[in-house]
XYZ file of C-alpha atoms in Angstrom:
305
model
C 6.647 8.519 -15.995
C 10.017 6.668 -15.434
C 11.518 9.002 -18.322
C 10.234 12.092 -16.777
C 11.825 11.142 -13.557
C 15.085 10.480 -15.369
C 15.130 13.874 -17.132
C 14.151 15.654 -13.880
C 16.951 13.855 -11.977
C 19.480 14.833 -14.778
C 18.510 18.398 -14.486
C 19.026 18.182 -10.661
C 22.414 16.618 -11.221
C 23.472 19.475 -13.490
C 22.542 22.027 -10.728
C 24.320 20.042 -8.201
C 27.391 19.610 -10.246
C 27.504 22.493 -12.287
C 30.307 23.111 -14.581
C 31.631 19.718 -15.295
C 32.734 20.744 -18.633
C 36.663 20.892 -18.527
C 36.388 24.281 -20.288
C 34.991 25.926 -17.213
C 37.457 27.795 -14.960
C 37.903 26.178 -11.527
C 40.615 25.395 -8.994
C 41.277 21.945 -8.000
C 41.467 21.014 -4.400
C 44.886 20.373 -2.839
C 43.874 19.222 0.680
C 43.596 15.569 1.799
C 39.986 15.083 1.072
C 38.781 11.392 0.495
C 35.892 10.519 -1.672
C 33.444 7.381 -1.442
C 30.101 6.057 -1.787
C 27.933 6.572 1.420
C 27.046 2.917 1.390
C 28.706 -0.124 -0.271
C 25.728 -2.424 -0.569
C 22.125 -1.528 -0.941
C 19.125 -3.880 -1.024
C 16.491 -2.461 -3.346
C 12.991 -3.905 -4.548
C 13.153 -4.806 -8.296
C 9.979 -2.731 -8.724
C 11.853 0.611 -7.871
C 12.436 2.762 -10.978
C 14.916 5.198 -9.383
C 17.716 5.222 -6.889
C 19.950 8.106 -5.340
C 23.243 6.838 -4.058
C 25.134 9.688 -2.165
C 28.929 10.040 -2.735
C 30.474 11.820 0.190
C 33.674 13.912 1.037
C 35.688 13.081 4.081
C 38.560 15.025 5.493
C 37.195 18.039 3.732
C 38.057 20.530 6.261
C 39.220 23.915 4.841
C 39.052 22.553 1.254
C 40.702 24.978 -1.030
C 39.190 23.963 -4.528
C 36.915 21.852 -6.432
C 36.899 17.947 -6.609
C 36.114 16.287 -9.770
C 34.524 12.710 -9.513
C 33.866 10.113 -12.152
C 31.659 7.232 -11.327
C 30.110 4.572 -13.837
C 28.631 1.103 -13.970
C 31.248 -1.380 -13.161
C 29.537 -4.860 -13.533
C 26.379 -7.028 -13.227
C 25.695 -10.434 -12.804
C 22.351 -10.380 -14.432
C 22.947 -9.125 -18.022
C 21.740 -5.585 -17.414
C 22.676 -3.046 -20.015
C 23.684 0.535 -19.492
C 21.307 2.946 -21.073
C 18.608 0.179 -21.258
C 18.232 -1.278 -17.868
C 20.510 0.865 -15.954
C 20.534 4.546 -16.776
C 22.896 6.940 -15.156
C 21.929 10.617 -15.132
C 25.594 11.847 -15.197
C 28.919 10.025 -14.676
C 30.988 13.396 -13.905
C 30.649 15.599 -11.078
C 32.309 18.940 -10.108
C 31.895 19.300 -6.213
C 32.778 22.819 -4.998
C 34.230 23.528 -1.441
C 30.924 24.290 0.159
C 29.335 20.901 -0.792
C 30.214 17.795 1.234
C 28.322 15.410 -0.900
C 26.616 14.791 -4.290
C 23.975 12.216 -5.487
C 24.815 9.683 -8.044
C 21.469 9.011 -9.565
C 20.226 6.001 -11.397
C 17.061 5.124 -13.268
C 16.148 1.333 -13.306
C 14.151 -0.864 -15.469
C 14.904 -4.421 -14.109
C 11.702 -5.806 -12.991
C 10.675 -9.143 -14.404
C 7.471 -11.087 -13.786
C 9.582 -14.218 -12.996
C 11.224 -14.739 -9.657
C 14.972 -14.556 -10.412
C 16.989 -14.213 -7.105
C 20.426 -12.957 -6.621
C 20.698 -10.247 -9.318
C 22.806 -7.208 -8.723
C 24.679 -4.353 -10.324
C 27.848 -2.604 -9.200
C 28.979 0.917 -9.637
C 32.503 2.327 -9.210
C 34.279 5.694 -8.657
C 36.632 5.298 -11.483
C 38.663 8.466 -11.094
C 38.954 11.632 -8.918
C 40.858 14.982 -9.256
C 41.437 16.896 -5.997
C 40.867 14.084 -3.683
C 41.628 10.232 -3.200
C 39.185 7.393 -3.412
C 38.392 5.810 -0.084
C 37.437 2.431 1.025
C 34.080 2.911 -0.337
C 35.013 2.988 -3.856
C 32.235 0.713 -5.037
C 28.488 0.403 -4.476
C 26.475 -2.708 -5.256
C 22.660 -2.851 -5.612
C 21.210 -6.255 -4.673
C 17.730 -6.458 -6.054
C 15.093 -7.917 -3.995
C 12.544 -9.768 -6.139
C 8.899 -8.734 -5.927
C 6.813 -11.575 -4.935
C 4.215 -11.531 -7.707
C 1.251 -12.011 -5.298
C 1.993 -8.845 -3.454
C -0.174 -5.931 -4.085
C -3.406 -4.265 -3.564
C -6.588 -6.059 -4.855
C -10.257 -5.367 -5.336
C -12.654 -8.072 -4.343
C -16.027 -7.983 -6.393
C -19.019 -10.201 -5.987
C -22.455 -10.435 -4.744
C -23.717 -9.974 -1.104
C -25.206 -13.321 0.144
C -27.876 -11.532 2.287
C -29.176 -8.835 0.116
C -28.270 -9.939 -3.276
C -26.553 -6.784 -4.002
C -23.140 -6.038 -5.480
C -20.320 -6.002 -2.903
C -16.798 -4.885 -3.200
C -13.849 -4.525 -0.783
C -10.291 -3.268 -1.084
C -7.612 -5.479 0.321
C -3.879 -6.089 0.243
C -1.523 -9.074 0.001
C 1.843 -9.294 1.483
C 4.739 -11.795 1.878
C 7.719 -12.206 4.080
C 10.080 -13.531 1.450
C 10.240 -14.506 -2.205
C 8.132 -17.811 -1.813
C 4.562 -18.558 -1.346
C 4.958 -20.037 2.069
C 4.234 -16.804 4.048
C 1.428 -15.005 2.349
C -0.971 -12.882 4.323
C -4.289 -11.146 3.333
C -5.022 -7.627 4.917
C -8.571 -6.375 5.270
C -7.311 -3.188 6.794
C -8.728 -3.601 10.395
C -5.381 -4.700 12.179
C -4.456 -8.413 11.752
C -3.573 -10.416 8.753
C -5.131 -13.701 7.548
C -2.876 -16.594 6.318
C -3.347 -17.798 2.744
C -1.936 -21.092 1.596
C -1.083 -21.902 -2.060
C -0.651 -25.256 -3.971
C 0.947 -24.911 -7.318
C -0.647 -26.145 -10.490
C 1.435 -24.273 -13.023
C 4.565 -22.410 -11.686
C 3.913 -18.630 -11.377
C 0.695 -19.037 -13.372
C -1.943 -21.126 -11.550
C -2.385 -22.070 -8.049
C -5.150 -23.514 -5.727
C -5.450 -21.118 -2.893
C -6.997 -21.406 0.760
C -7.631 -18.790 3.338
C -7.098 -20.790 6.591
C -10.244 -21.272 8.683
C -11.908 -18.797 10.985
C -9.178 -16.278 11.292
C -9.254 -13.293 13.822
C -8.380 -10.120 11.606
C -8.943 -7.247 14.016
C -11.380 -5.126 16.133
C -14.048 -3.067 14.385
C -16.645 -1.051 16.335
C -15.911 -3.182 19.462
C -16.604 -6.352 17.447
C -14.005 -9.022 17.151
C -13.925 -9.717 13.523
C -13.145 -13.143 11.786
C -12.853 -14.095 8.098
C -14.898 -17.245 7.728
C -16.363 -19.630 5.265
C -20.060 -19.117 4.702
C -22.930 -20.713 3.066
C -26.623 -19.981 2.603
C -27.582 -23.735 3.488
C -26.078 -26.301 5.852
C -23.882 -29.169 4.720
C -25.515 -32.498 5.262
C -24.882 -34.115 8.612
C -21.859 -31.477 9.535
C -21.949 -30.447 13.087
C -19.527 -27.709 12.519
C -21.723 -25.784 10.118
C -23.806 -23.477 12.305
C -26.645 -21.011 11.222
C -26.083 -17.424 12.404
C -28.024 -14.225 11.407
C -29.925 -13.754 8.379
C -29.990 -17.391 7.091
C -26.285 -17.473 6.729
C -24.162 -20.636 7.983
C -20.499 -20.456 9.055
C -17.952 -22.951 9.871
C -15.044 -22.647 11.920
C -13.147 -25.589 10.699
C -13.575 -24.886 6.777
C -11.066 -23.077 4.734
C -12.138 -20.613 2.040
C -11.121 -22.229 -1.382
C -10.196 -20.217 -4.361
C -8.002 -20.470 -7.681
C -5.440 -18.026 -8.683
C -4.864 -17.534 -12.590
C -2.156 -15.137 -13.703
C -1.549 -13.935 -17.230
C 1.773 -12.844 -18.606
C 2.273 -11.304 -21.977
C 5.646 -9.922 -23.676
C 7.269 -10.456 -20.202
C 4.772 -8.250 -18.359
C 2.095 -9.443 -16.027
C -1.293 -8.340 -17.545
C -3.652 -9.766 -14.930
C -3.836 -11.821 -11.704
C -7.181 -12.888 -10.588
C -8.169 -15.089 -7.638
C -11.701 -16.602 -8.011
C -13.529 -17.898 -4.888
C -15.141 -21.327 -4.991
C -16.569 -20.825 -1.658
C -18.591 -18.041 0.081
C -16.878 -16.108 2.677
C -17.472 -13.262 5.125
C -16.339 -10.991 7.752
C -18.157 -11.954 11.126
C -18.261 -9.542 13.911
C -18.504 -11.066 17.510
C -19.421 -8.654 20.413
C -20.320 -11.299 23.025
C -22.104 -14.742 23.216
C -25.321 -13.387 21.781
C -24.473 -10.336 19.695
C -23.095 -10.852 16.230
C -22.948 -8.827 13.015
C -22.038 -9.627 9.350
C -19.753 -7.050 7.771
C -18.615 -7.682 4.255
C -19.767 -11.002 2.611
C -19.660 -12.609 -0.573
C -21.169 -15.362 -2.573
C -19.220 -18.100 -4.176
C -17.833 -16.785 -7.545
C -16.478 -13.514 -6.101
C -13.248 -12.375 -7.692
C -10.195 -10.722 -6.302
C -8.298 -8.933 -8.935
C -4.909 -7.315 -8.593
C -5.098 -3.518 -8.832
C -1.540 -2.298 -9.028
């Protein structure tokens, strides 16, 4: 898919900057036009496969001819190679008087399963005919690391009440590149906090969903994600029976283990296996409750994207 995008972008670039061949007849602009990148710094997720960076013309009133712009990869601090990791659709543009900008387009293949911060690549307008290069003669892309736990997951297990197959689709997000702020989204409004304890870096973790967290409103019920079991823990006053022989506990986290596999530098699977049962408990008032999704111990939460 990446290379289909690349070819399509290249065709677009040909249409926008038609006639870049020096054999074409054109008139070079003689006014005081100035050329530069629209932005000098861009932050981009490392998982992005394509980026468009506008090159704009300023002071272009009453231009009397074409502007020829050459732009190229200038440098990188991450060992990226041109035409392997960084693929530029075209480096030479002819900009006719009726256009005030063109798109410098780059296909990217920079994702790594490991978290490596601070990587970037810089591009430069190397030469111009018919204009001068302004202050924005370079543009740097700073790559933001994709936290490996982020994504869409499918939970699969067994319903604790009906002994039937149970599934749910959820997502996991983070606020930074660490595992200090990881949030589980069941899709009904509010996020549940997840905590991670490292066993093997980036491959294996103990996971806990914090106890009895409010995750939103559904059909007028206030819904909580909570630890559940089919029997009461001995002498535990916090374990309470509630509906259909299920017990819940407002003080217990939901425990699980994360195992991630990497082959040939690519993540092949990420699975969280729950050691505890858990469920979504809806509370309407002091006497009206409802169990929505619930899962026996052993349910798995597998990354889908």
